[in-house]
Amino acid sequence: MRKVSKCIFISVIGATILLLLASCGAPAAKSESDIRADISGNDRYFSDYNLTLESMSVVKRQTNQEDKTDYVWISVTAKNNDFTYNADYELMYVLYNEGWLLENYTRSTSDFTPNYYPTVDDAATAINNYADGCTLINTVSSEKKMTYQFKREETKYYLTTEYRTDLVYEFTPGSGWRASIHETELSHKPDIVGEWIYQDDLRYFYVNIISVEDEIVTLEYNLENVHTSYSETTTKKTTSPVRIELGGIQRTGYSICLDPYSVYGNIHIYVGDENYELTESTGCGVSCDGYFLKRTS
């Protein structure tokens, strides 16, 4: 009986030792520190943009020693000077003789948020380097794009053009905030108030434009032609519409020329049934019918 008990005792001790040896031989699953290193080493955002991993959260984990698999779902936040990076990962580790090795890596979601945004002062400095007289009228913003909308006027060669000028900032991880300017013509208004004269051996044309309001011109004029069949002298005030034939605002010399079409643009003054053009020169090498008046005041 004593021998049987002794055998049973020895067997129990042996089994316990085997279990202890077996448990000591199974490598522990990857630590969170190891997982952080695996994420930083596999996601190129970290190396490409010099990101520092700020925080990591294990959303869930499924470790199976029998199947020798370890599934880990992770959320991380990382930063550099320009933006904050958030990403979710699914990692699969498999137990080999060498230990737990990363078998599969998937980045399921990722996004970045700028750490700072262009200010109104930044926009004012940028737009003033582009053009004078810009007035801020609106701001449109999203997470990675900001648009500052300005309005301005420019007067050249007897034409005042109103623009909406958009200063657009867009953010990318590699370049940060980059600015571009997009401009739209809103309206044209003739800057033609004053006295205009054409004179040659046969004729004398005088037009005094008093005001232009909503494309209605108030003027007085005196048209003299020494040729018998065209002789007339008329002086009176009238209101007549102004038509501006323009397709652009690029001008050459003293004429109103259109670029890139190289088409001549005219300012026509309609007085009754008659049409008179106001310009200083044909300039662009485009022939035009009619008489061209010079402004004297």
PDB file of C-alpha atoms in Angstrom:
ATOM      1  CA  MET A   1       0.000   0.000   0.000  1.00  0.00           C
ATOM      2  CA  ARG A   2       2.837   2.318   0.887  1.00  0.00           C
ATOM      3  CA  LYS A   3       4.466   1.590  -2.509  1.00  0.00           C
ATOM      4  CA  VAL A   4       1.221   2.415  -4.367  1.00  0.00           C
ATOM      5  CA  SER A   5       0.868   5.763  -2.572  1.00  0.00           C
ATOM      6  CA  LYS A   6       4.463   6.563  -3.279  1.00  0.00           C
ATOM      7  CA  CYS A   7       3.949   5.856  -7.012  1.00  0.00           C
ATOM      8  CA  ILE A   8       0.838   8.040  -7.141  1.00  0.00           C
ATOM      9  CA  PHE A   9       2.674  10.884  -5.399  1.00  0.00           C
ATOM     10  CA  ILE A  10       5.592  10.649  -7.796  1.00  0.00           C
ATOM     11  CA  SER A  11       3.206  10.632 -10.794  1.00  0.00           C
ATOM     12  CA  VAL A  12       1.410  13.783  -9.585  1.00  0.00           C
ATOM     13  CA  ILE A  13       4.709  15.550  -8.998  1.00  0.00           C
ATOM     14  CA  GLY A  14       5.895  14.554 -12.467  1.00  0.00           C
ATOM     15  CA  ALA A  15       2.739  15.781 -14.181  1.00  0.00           C
ATOM     16  CA  THR A  16       2.947  19.082 -12.334  1.00  0.00           C
ATOM     17  CA  ILE A  17       6.542  19.555 -13.396  1.00  0.00           C
ATOM     18  CA  LEU A  18       5.644  18.811 -17.022  1.00  0.00           C
ATOM     19  CA  LEU A  19       2.803  21.335 -16.948  1.00  0.00           C
ATOM     20  CA  LEU A  20       5.087  23.951 -15.442  1.00  0.00           C
ATOM     21  CA  LEU A  21       7.723  23.268 -18.059  1.00  0.00           C
ATOM     22  CA  ALA A  22       5.112  23.468 -20.838  1.00  0.00           C
ATOM     23  CA  SER A  23       3.706  26.747 -19.565  1.00  0.00           C
ATOM     24  CA  CYS A  24       7.162  28.206 -19.188  1.00  0.00           C
ATOM     25  CA  GLY A  25       7.984  27.267 -22.762  1.00  0.00           C
ATOM     26  CA  ALA A  26       4.996  29.167 -24.427  1.00  0.00           C
ATOM     27  CA  PRO A  27       6.098  32.695 -25.431  1.00  0.00           C
ATOM     28  CA  ALA A  28       3.942  35.550 -24.185  1.00  0.00           C
ATOM     29  CA  ALA A  29       1.845  37.415 -26.768  1.00  0.00           C
ATOM     30  CA  LYS A  30       3.178  40.692 -28.137  1.00  0.00           C
ATOM     31  CA  SER A  31       3.239  43.537 -25.639  1.00  0.00           C
ATOM     32  CA  GLU A  32       1.692  46.942 -26.401  1.00  0.00           C
ATOM     33  CA  SER A  33       5.198  48.344 -26.715  1.00  0.00           C
ATOM     34  CA  ASP A  34       5.965  45.773 -29.418  1.00  0.00           C
ATOM     35  CA  ILE A  35       2.708  46.565 -31.200  1.00  0.00           C
ATOM     36  CA  ARG A  36       3.521  50.295 -31.196  1.00  0.00           C
ATOM     37  CA  ALA A  37       6.867  49.508 -32.820  1.00  0.00           C
ATOM     38  CA  ASP A  38       5.192  47.293 -35.449  1.00  0.00           C
ATOM     39  CA  ILE A  39       2.699  50.029 -36.347  1.00  0.00           C
ATOM     40  CA  SER A  40       5.374  52.733 -36.613  1.00  0.00           C
ATOM     41  CA  GLY A  41       7.522  50.453 -38.718  1.00  0.00           C
ATOM     42  CA  ASN A  42       4.817  49.367 -41.167  1.00  0.00           C
ATOM     43  CA  ASP A  43       2.778  52.543 -41.712  1.00  0.00           C
ATOM     44  CA  ARG A  44       4.828  54.754 -44.049  1.00  0.00           C
ATOM     45  CA  TYR A  45       3.111  57.898 -42.780  1.00  0.00           C
ATOM     46  CA  PHE A  46       5.373  57.676 -39.716  1.00  0.00           C
ATOM     47  CA  SER A  47       8.620  57.664 -41.700  1.00  0.00           C
ATOM     48  CA  ASP A  48       7.466  59.905 -44.566  1.00  0.00           C
ATOM     49  CA  TYR A  49       6.204  62.703 -42.311  1.00  0.00           C
ATOM     50  CA  ASN A  50       8.308  62.188 -39.179  1.00  0.00           C
ATOM     51  CA  LEU A  51       5.309  61.344 -37.001  1.00  0.00           C
ATOM     52  CA  THR A  52       5.506  60.692 -33.272  1.00  0.00           C
ATOM     53  CA  LEU A  53       3.011  58.163 -31.897  1.00  0.00           C
ATOM     54  CA  GLU A  54       1.200  60.046 -29.138  1.00  0.00           C
ATOM     55  CA  SER A  55      -1.299  57.443 -27.953  1.00  0.00           C
ATOM     56  CA  MET A  56      -2.499  53.916 -28.699  1.00  0.00           C
ATOM     57  CA  SER A  57      -5.688  52.132 -27.662  1.00  0.00           C
ATOM     58  CA  VAL A  58      -6.369  48.387 -27.908  1.00  0.00           C
ATOM     59  CA  VAL A  59      -9.985  48.278 -29.060  1.00  0.00           C
ATOM     60  CA  LYS A  60     -10.223  44.495 -28.773  1.00  0.00           C
ATOM     61  CA  ARG A  61      -7.926  41.469 -28.796  1.00  0.00           C
ATOM     62  CA  GLN A  62      -8.372  37.750 -29.441  1.00  0.00           C
ATOM     63  CA  THR A  63      -5.409  35.572 -28.455  1.00  0.00           C
ATOM     64  CA  ASN A  64      -5.625  31.789 -29.022  1.00  0.00           C
ATOM     65  CA  GLN A  65      -2.636  29.793 -27.797  1.00  0.00           C
ATOM     66  CA  GLU A  66      -3.970  26.542 -29.251  1.00  0.00           C
ATOM     67  CA  ASP A  67      -4.448  28.008 -32.747  1.00  0.00           C
ATOM     68  CA  LYS A  68      -1.239  30.015 -32.266  1.00  0.00           C
ATOM     69  CA  THR A  69      -2.976  33.213 -33.439  1.00  0.00           C
ATOM     70  CA  ASP A  70      -3.348  36.645 -31.918  1.00  0.00           C
ATOM     71  CA  TYR A  71      -5.745  39.212 -33.467  1.00  0.00           C
ATOM     72  CA  VAL A  72      -5.420  42.807 -32.276  1.00  0.00           C
ATOM     73  CA  TRP A  73      -7.566  45.835 -33.216  1.00  0.00           C
ATOM     74  CA  ILE A  74      -5.775  49.141 -32.544  1.00  0.00           C
ATOM     75  CA  SER A  75      -6.517  52.911 -32.714  1.00  0.00           C
ATOM     76  CA  VAL A  76      -3.623  55.388 -32.664  1.00  0.00           C
ATOM     77  CA  THR A  77      -3.015  59.137 -32.661  1.00  0.00           C
ATOM     78  CA  ALA A  78       0.262  60.532 -33.973  1.00  0.00           C
ATOM     79  CA  LYS A  79       1.546  64.072 -34.612  1.00  0.00           C
ATOM     80  CA  ASN A  80       4.186  66.232 -36.187  1.00  0.00           C
ATOM     81  CA  ASN A  81       4.446  70.035 -36.277  1.00  0.00           C
ATOM     82  CA  ASP A  82       1.891  70.397 -39.080  1.00  0.00           C
ATOM     83  CA  PHE A  83      -0.892  67.873 -38.539  1.00  0.00           C
ATOM     84  CA  THR A  84      -2.437  65.206 -36.313  1.00  0.00           C
ATOM     85  CA  TYR A  85      -2.857  61.700 -37.713  1.00  0.00           C
ATOM     86  CA  ASN A  86      -5.540  59.227 -36.597  1.00  0.00           C
ATOM     87  CA  ALA A  87      -5.673  55.639 -37.818  1.00  0.00           C
ATOM     88  CA  ASP A  88      -7.222  52.236 -37.066  1.00  0.00           C
ATOM     89  CA  TYR A  89      -5.437  48.932 -37.685  1.00  0.00           C
ATOM     90  CA  GLU A  90      -6.111  45.200 -37.681  1.00  0.00           C
ATOM     91  CA  LEU A  91      -3.024  43.109 -36.831  1.00  0.00           C
ATOM     92  CA  MET A  92      -2.643  39.324 -36.934  1.00  0.00           C
ATOM     93  CA  TYR A  93       0.232  37.611 -35.147  1.00  0.00           C
ATOM     94  CA  VAL A  94       1.103  33.905 -35.582  1.00  0.00           C
ATOM     95  CA  LEU A  95       3.206  31.864 -33.163  1.00  0.00           C
ATOM     96  CA  TYR A  96       6.223  30.255 -34.836  1.00  0.00           C
ATOM     97  CA  ASN A  97       9.288  28.570 -33.354  1.00  0.00           C
ATOM     98  CA  GLU A  98      10.899  32.014 -33.351  1.00  0.00           C
ATOM     99  CA  GLY A  99       7.987  33.452 -31.363  1.00  0.00           C
ATOM    100  CA  TRP A 100       5.002  35.652 -32.248  1.00  0.00           C
ATOM    101  CA  LEU A 101       5.496  37.200 -35.688  1.00  0.00           C
ATOM    102  CA  LEU A 102       3.347  39.782 -37.476  1.00  0.00           C
ATOM    103  CA  GLU A 103       1.596  37.833 -40.230  1.00  0.00           C
ATOM    104  CA  ASN A 104      -0.893  40.371 -41.511  1.00  0.00           C
ATOM    105  CA  TYR A 105      -1.207  44.159 -41.175  1.00  0.00           C
ATOM    106  CA  THR A 106      -4.203  46.217 -42.365  1.00  0.00           C
ATOM    107  CA  ARG A 107      -4.830  49.936 -41.903  1.00  0.00           C
ATOM    108  CA  SER A 108      -8.622  50.077 -42.003  1.00  0.00           C
ATOM    109  CA  THR A 109      -9.107  53.852 -41.642  1.00  0.00           C
ATOM    110  CA  SER A 110      -6.891  56.922 -41.513  1.00  0.00           C
ATOM    111  CA  ASP A 111      -7.241  60.688 -41.588  1.00  0.00           C
ATOM    112  CA  PHE A 112      -5.267  63.811 -40.743  1.00  0.00           C
ATOM    113  CA  THR A 113      -6.196  67.203 -39.313  1.00  0.00           C
ATOM    114  CA  PRO A 114      -4.085  70.368 -39.615  1.00  0.00           C
ATOM    115  CA  ASN A 115      -2.680  71.642 -36.330  1.00  0.00           C
ATOM    116  CA  TYR A 116      -3.115  75.295 -37.379  1.00  0.00           C
ATOM    117  CA  TYR A 117      -5.067  77.326 -39.953  1.00  0.00           C
ATOM    118  CA  PRO A 118      -4.323  80.472 -42.006  1.00  0.00           C
ATOM    119  CA  THR A 119      -5.647  83.569 -40.234  1.00  0.00           C
ATOM    120  CA  VAL A 120      -7.401  86.626 -41.623  1.00  0.00           C
ATOM    121  CA  ASP A 121      -4.122  88.523 -41.192  1.00  0.00           C
ATOM    122  CA  ASP A 122      -2.313  85.851 -43.238  1.00  0.00           C
ATOM    123  CA  ALA A 123      -4.925  86.204 -45.982  1.00  0.00           C
ATOM    124  CA  ALA A 124      -4.732  90.016 -45.921  1.00  0.00           C
ATOM    125  CA  THR A 125      -0.952  89.938 -46.333  1.00  0.00           C
ATOM    126  CA  ALA A 126      -1.154  87.476 -49.217  1.00  0.00           C
ATOM    127  CA  ILE A 127      -3.928  89.289 -51.102  1.00  0.00           C
ATOM    128  CA  ASN A 128      -2.264  92.704 -50.682  1.00  0.00           C
ATOM    129  CA  ASN A 129       0.821  91.300 -52.372  1.00  0.00           C
ATOM    130  CA  TYR A 130      -1.417  90.392 -55.307  1.00  0.00           C
ATOM    131  CA  ALA A 131      -3.536  93.540 -55.722  1.00  0.00           C
ATOM    132  CA  ASP A 132      -4.499  96.751 -53.935  1.00  0.00           C
ATOM    133  CA  GLY A 133      -7.938  97.709 -52.692  1.00  0.00           C
ATOM    134  CA  CYS A 134      -9.231  94.247 -51.800  1.00  0.00           C
ATOM    135  CA  THR A 135     -12.114  94.034 -49.304  1.00  0.00           C
ATOM    136  CA  LEU A 136     -12.943  90.790 -47.501  1.00  0.00           C
ATOM    137  CA  ILE A 137     -16.581  89.789 -48.119  1.00  0.00           C
ATOM    138  CA  ASN A 138     -16.796  86.137 -47.022  1.00  0.00           C
ATOM    139  CA  THR A 139     -14.913  83.163 -45.572  1.00  0.00           C
ATOM    140  CA  VAL A 140     -15.632  79.525 -46.444  1.00  0.00           C
ATOM    141  CA  SER A 141     -13.825  76.896 -44.372  1.00  0.00           C
ATOM    142  CA  SER A 142     -13.593  73.134 -44.075  1.00  0.00           C
ATOM    143  CA  GLU A 143     -11.154  70.807 -42.328  1.00  0.00           C
ATOM    144  CA  LYS A 144      -8.462  70.938 -45.021  1.00  0.00           C
ATOM    145  CA  LYS A 145      -9.493  73.926 -47.158  1.00  0.00           C
ATOM    146  CA  MET A 146     -10.096  77.608 -46.463  1.00  0.00           C
ATOM    147  CA  THR A 147     -11.292  80.225 -48.941  1.00  0.00           C
ATOM    148  CA  TYR A 148     -11.131  83.957 -48.266  1.00  0.00           C
ATOM    149  CA  GLN A 149     -13.311  85.838 -50.745  1.00  0.00           C
ATOM    150  CA  PHE A 150     -12.449  89.439 -51.590  1.00  0.00           C
ATOM    151  CA  LYS A 151     -13.939  92.093 -53.849  1.00  0.00           C
ATOM    152  CA  ARG A 152     -11.899  94.706 -55.699  1.00  0.00           C
ATOM    153  CA  GLU A 153     -12.138  97.213 -58.555  1.00  0.00           C
ATOM    154  CA  GLU A 154      -9.596  98.062 -61.219  1.00  0.00           C
ATOM    155  CA  THR A 155      -9.790 100.941 -63.702  1.00  0.00           C
ATOM    156  CA  LYS A 156      -7.789 100.807 -66.936  1.00  0.00           C
ATOM    157  CA  TYR A 157      -8.301 102.588 -70.223  1.00  0.00           C
ATOM    158  CA  TYR A 158     -11.732 104.013 -69.439  1.00  0.00           C
ATOM    159  CA  LEU A 159     -13.150 100.808 -68.034  1.00  0.00           C
ATOM    160  CA  THR A 160     -13.737  99.932 -64.359  1.00  0.00           C
ATOM    161  CA  THR A 161     -13.926  96.179 -63.757  1.00  0.00           C
ATOM    162  CA  GLU A 162     -15.225  94.652 -60.524  1.00  0.00           C
ATOM    163  CA  TYR A 163     -13.692  91.328 -59.481  1.00  0.00           C
ATOM    164  CA  ARG A 164     -14.319  88.658 -56.907  1.00  0.00           C
ATOM    165  CA  THR A 165     -10.904  87.388 -55.897  1.00  0.00           C
ATOM    166  CA  ASP A 166     -10.745  84.047 -54.052  1.00  0.00           C
ATOM    167  CA  LEU A 167      -7.659  83.278 -51.997  1.00  0.00           C
ATOM    168  CA  VAL A 168      -7.805  79.485 -51.573  1.00  0.00           C
ATOM    169  CA  TYR A 169      -5.676  77.631 -48.997  1.00  0.00           C
ATOM    170  CA  GLU A 170      -5.464  73.833 -49.257  1.00  0.00           C
ATOM    171  CA  PHE A 171      -3.641  71.510 -46.859  1.00  0.00           C
ATOM    172  CA  THR A 172      -1.630  68.419 -47.787  1.00  0.00           C
ATOM    173  CA  PRO A 173       0.638  66.417 -45.433  1.00  0.00           C
ATOM    174  CA  GLY A 174       3.755  66.956 -47.521  1.00  0.00           C
ATOM    175  CA  SER A 175       3.376  70.681 -48.229  1.00  0.00           C
ATOM    176  CA  GLY A 176       1.219  72.085 -45.435  1.00  0.00           C
ATOM    177  CA  TRP A 177      -0.984  75.022 -46.416  1.00  0.00           C
ATOM    178  CA  ARG A 178      -0.546  76.146 -50.049  1.00  0.00           C
ATOM    179  CA  ALA A 179      -2.316  79.239 -51.415  1.00  0.00           C
ATOM    180  CA  SER A 180      -3.718  79.909 -54.886  1.00  0.00           C
ATOM    181  CA  ILE A 181      -5.721  82.833 -56.276  1.00  0.00           C
ATOM    182  CA  HIS A 182      -8.772  82.525 -58.532  1.00  0.00           C
ATOM    183  CA  GLU A 183     -10.417  85.625 -59.951  1.00  0.00           C
ATOM    184  CA  THR A 184     -13.833  86.178 -61.529  1.00  0.00           C
ATOM    185  CA  GLU A 185     -15.027  89.303 -63.346  1.00  0.00           C
ATOM    186  CA  LEU A 186     -18.336  90.417 -61.874  1.00  0.00           C
ATOM    187  CA  SER A 187     -19.117  93.552 -63.880  1.00  0.00           C
ATOM    188  CA  HIS A 188     -17.750  96.228 -66.211  1.00  0.00           C
ATOM    189  CA  LYS A 189     -18.536  99.919 -65.977  1.00  0.00           C
ATOM    190  CA  PRO A 190     -17.229 102.521 -68.406  1.00  0.00           C
ATOM    191  CA  ASP A 191     -15.037 105.249 -66.948  1.00  0.00           C
ATOM    192  CA  ILE A 192     -15.792 107.715 -69.755  1.00  0.00           C
ATOM    193  CA  VAL A 193     -17.152 110.832 -68.067  1.00  0.00           C
ATOM    194  CA  GLY A 194     -15.531 113.889 -69.660  1.00  0.00           C
ATOM    195  CA  GLU A 195     -15.155 115.728 -72.979  1.00  0.00           C
ATOM    196  CA  TRP A 196     -14.301 113.876 -76.191  1.00  0.00           C
ATOM    197  CA  ILE A 197     -13.320 115.458 -79.525  1.00  0.00           C
ATOM    198  CA  TYR A 198     -12.675 114.334 -83.084  1.00  0.00           C
ATOM    199  CA  GLN A 199     -11.601 116.887 -85.683  1.00  0.00           C
ATOM    200  CA  ASP A 200     -10.266 116.796 -89.265  1.00  0.00           C
ATOM    201  CA  ASP A 201     -10.572 118.994 -92.355  1.00  0.00           C
ATOM    202  CA  LEU A 202     -14.184 118.018 -92.962  1.00  0.00           C
ATOM    203  CA  ARG A 203     -15.749 117.411 -89.584  1.00  0.00           C
ATOM    204  CA  TYR A 204     -15.754 118.345 -85.924  1.00  0.00           C
ATOM    205  CA  PHE A 205     -17.353 116.016 -83.359  1.00  0.00           C
ATOM    206  CA  TYR A 206     -17.712 117.060 -79.729  1.00  0.00           C
ATOM    207  CA  VAL A 207     -19.268 114.828 -77.040  1.00  0.00           C
ATOM    208  CA  ASN A 208     -19.456 115.825 -73.350  1.00  0.00           C
ATOM    209  CA  ILE A 209     -20.385 112.779 -71.260  1.00  0.00           C
ATOM    210  CA  ILE A 210     -21.923 114.112 -68.052  1.00  0.00           C
ATOM    211  CA  SER A 211     -22.706 110.862 -66.189  1.00  0.00           C
ATOM    212  CA  VAL A 212     -23.083 107.114 -66.619  1.00  0.00           C
ATOM    213  CA  GLU A 213     -25.534 105.362 -64.319  1.00  0.00           C
ATOM    214  CA  ASP A 214     -26.659 101.742 -64.780  1.00  0.00           C
ATOM    215  CA  GLU A 215     -25.495 101.787 -68.420  1.00  0.00           C
ATOM    216  CA  ILE A 216     -27.478 104.953 -69.135  1.00  0.00           C
ATOM    217  CA  VAL A 217     -25.328 107.845 -70.344  1.00  0.00           C
ATOM    218  CA  THR A 218     -26.256 111.493 -69.984  1.00  0.00           C
ATOM    219  CA  LEU A 219     -24.410 113.644 -72.512  1.00  0.00           C
ATOM    220  CA  GLU A 220     -24.404 116.711 -74.719  1.00  0.00           C
ATOM    221  CA  TYR A 221     -22.882 116.723 -78.170  1.00  0.00           C
ATOM    222  CA  ASN A 222     -22.116 118.916 -81.177  1.00  0.00           C
ATOM    223  CA  LEU A 223     -21.608 117.228 -84.555  1.00  0.00           C
ATOM    224  CA  GLU A 224     -20.525 119.395 -87.490  1.00  0.00           C
ATOM    225  CA  ASN A 225     -19.839 118.221 -91.041  1.00  0.00           C
ATOM    226  CA  VAL A 226     -18.780 120.752 -93.721  1.00  0.00           C
ATOM    227  CA  HIS A 227     -19.859 118.417 -96.512  1.00  0.00           C
ATOM    228  CA  THR A 228     -23.158 119.820 -97.821  1.00  0.00           C
ATOM    229  CA  SER A 229     -25.119 116.576 -97.741  1.00  0.00           C
ATOM    230  CA  TYR A 230     -24.042 115.809 -94.160  1.00  0.00           C
ATOM    231  CA  SER A 231     -24.004 119.300 -92.724  1.00  0.00           C
ATOM    232  CA  GLU A 232     -25.669 119.520 -89.335  1.00  0.00           C
ATOM    233  CA  THR A 233     -25.088 121.149 -85.991  1.00  0.00           C
ATOM    234  CA  THR A 234     -26.858 119.757 -82.961  1.00  0.00           C
ATOM    235  CA  THR A 235     -26.357 120.555 -79.305  1.00  0.00           C
ATOM    236  CA  LYS A 236     -28.628 119.010 -76.716  1.00  0.00           C
ATOM    237  CA  LYS A 237     -28.735 116.732 -73.662  1.00  0.00           C
ATOM    238  CA  THR A 238     -30.084 113.230 -73.960  1.00  0.00           C
ATOM    239  CA  THR A 239     -29.997 109.834 -72.272  1.00  0.00           C
ATOM    240  CA  SER A 240     -29.057 106.799 -74.327  1.00  0.00           C
ATOM    241  CA  PRO A 241     -27.829 103.286 -73.475  1.00  0.00           C
ATOM    242  CA  VAL A 242     -24.152 102.340 -73.539  1.00  0.00           C
ATOM    243  CA  ARG A 243     -23.066  99.020 -74.962  1.00  0.00           C
ATOM    244  CA  ILE A 244     -19.621  97.655 -74.076  1.00  0.00           C
ATOM    245  CA  GLU A 245     -18.262  94.949 -76.366  1.00  0.00           C
ATOM    246  CA  LEU A 246     -15.612  93.218 -74.282  1.00  0.00           C
ATOM    247  CA  GLY A 247     -14.451  89.641 -73.860  1.00  0.00           C
ATOM    248  CA  GLY A 248     -11.491  90.323 -71.577  1.00  0.00           C
ATOM    249  CA  ILE A 249      -9.557  93.101 -69.906  1.00  0.00           C
ATOM    250  CA  GLN A 250      -6.041  92.811 -71.335  1.00  0.00           C
ATOM    251  CA  ARG A 251      -5.217  96.071 -73.082  1.00  0.00           C
ATOM    252  CA  THR A 252      -2.370  97.256 -75.279  1.00  0.00           C
ATOM    253  CA  GLY A 253      -1.300 100.857 -75.675  1.00  0.00           C
ATOM    254  CA  TYR A 254      -4.189 103.266 -75.498  1.00  0.00           C
ATOM    255  CA  SER A 255      -6.774 101.037 -77.100  1.00  0.00           C
ATOM    256  CA  ILE A 256      -9.077  98.495 -75.557  1.00  0.00           C
ATOM    257  CA  CYS A 257      -7.726  95.193 -76.877  1.00  0.00           C
ATOM    258  CA  LEU A 258      -8.800  91.733 -75.930  1.00  0.00           C
ATOM    259  CA  ASP A 259      -6.413  88.956 -75.042  1.00  0.00           C
ATOM    260  CA  PRO A 260      -6.070  86.118 -75.974  1.00  0.00           C
ATOM    261  CA  TYR A 261      -8.498  86.768 -78.837  1.00  0.00           C
ATOM    262  CA  SER A 262      -6.847  89.939 -80.211  1.00  0.00           C
ATOM    263  CA  VAL A 263     -10.302  91.315 -80.943  1.00  0.00           C
ATOM    264  CA  TYR A 264     -10.960  95.028 -80.834  1.00  0.00           C
ATOM    265  CA  GLY A 265     -13.385  96.157 -78.145  1.00  0.00           C
ATOM    266  CA  ASN A 266     -15.387  99.348 -78.603  1.00  0.00           C
ATOM    267  CA  ILE A 267     -17.370 101.630 -76.336  1.00  0.00           C
ATOM    268  CA  HIS A 268     -20.400 102.668 -78.343  1.00  0.00           C
ATOM    269  CA  ILE A 269     -22.456 105.764 -77.545  1.00  0.00           C
ATOM    270  CA  TYR A 270     -25.908 105.661 -79.085  1.00  0.00           C
ATOM    271  CA  VAL A 271     -27.485 109.069 -79.724  1.00  0.00           C
ATOM    272  CA  GLY A 272     -30.862 108.522 -81.325  1.00  0.00           C
ATOM    273  CA  ASP A 273     -30.192 106.233 -84.286  1.00  0.00           C
ATOM    274  CA  GLU A 274     -26.541 107.206 -84.609  1.00  0.00           C
ATOM    275  CA  ASN A 275     -23.601 105.306 -83.167  1.00  0.00           C
ATOM    276  CA  TYR A 276     -20.317 106.938 -82.091  1.00  0.00           C
ATOM    277  CA  GLU A 277     -17.257 105.109 -80.810  1.00  0.00           C
ATOM    278  CA  LEU A 278     -15.022 106.468 -78.068  1.00  0.00           C
ATOM    279  CA  THR A 279     -11.350 105.465 -78.094  1.00  0.00           C
ATOM    280  CA  GLU A 280      -7.943 107.065 -78.492  1.00  0.00           C
ATOM    281  CA  SER A 281      -6.473 104.706 -81.080  1.00  0.00           C
ATOM    282  CA  THR A 282      -7.271 101.619 -83.099  1.00  0.00           C
ATOM    283  CA  GLY A 283      -3.941 100.440 -81.695  1.00  0.00           C
ATOM    284  CA  CYS A 284      -4.225  96.682 -82.075  1.00  0.00           C
ATOM    285  CA  GLY A 285      -3.848  96.593 -85.835  1.00  0.00           C
ATOM    286  CA  VAL A 286      -7.536  95.878 -86.274  1.00  0.00           C
ATOM    287  CA  SER A 287      -9.316  98.179 -88.665  1.00  0.00           C
ATOM    288  CA  CYS A 288     -12.584  99.689 -87.430  1.00  0.00           C
ATOM    289  CA  ASP A 289     -15.154 101.777 -89.198  1.00  0.00           C
ATOM    290  CA  GLY A 290     -16.125 105.102 -87.666  1.00  0.00           C
ATOM    291  CA  TYR A 291     -14.437 108.120 -86.134  1.00  0.00           C
ATOM    292  CA  PHE A 292     -12.414 107.800 -82.967  1.00  0.00           C
ATOM    293  CA  LEU A 293     -12.647 110.587 -80.426  1.00  0.00           C
ATOM    294  CA  LYS A 294      -9.904 111.601 -77.984  1.00  0.00           C
ATOM    295  CA  ARG A 295     -10.744 112.553 -74.416  1.00  0.00           C
ATOM    296  CA  THR A 296      -9.581 116.057 -73.554  1.00  0.00           C
ATOM    297  CA  SER A 297     -10.742 116.171 -69.918  1.00  0.00           C
TER     298      SER A 297
END
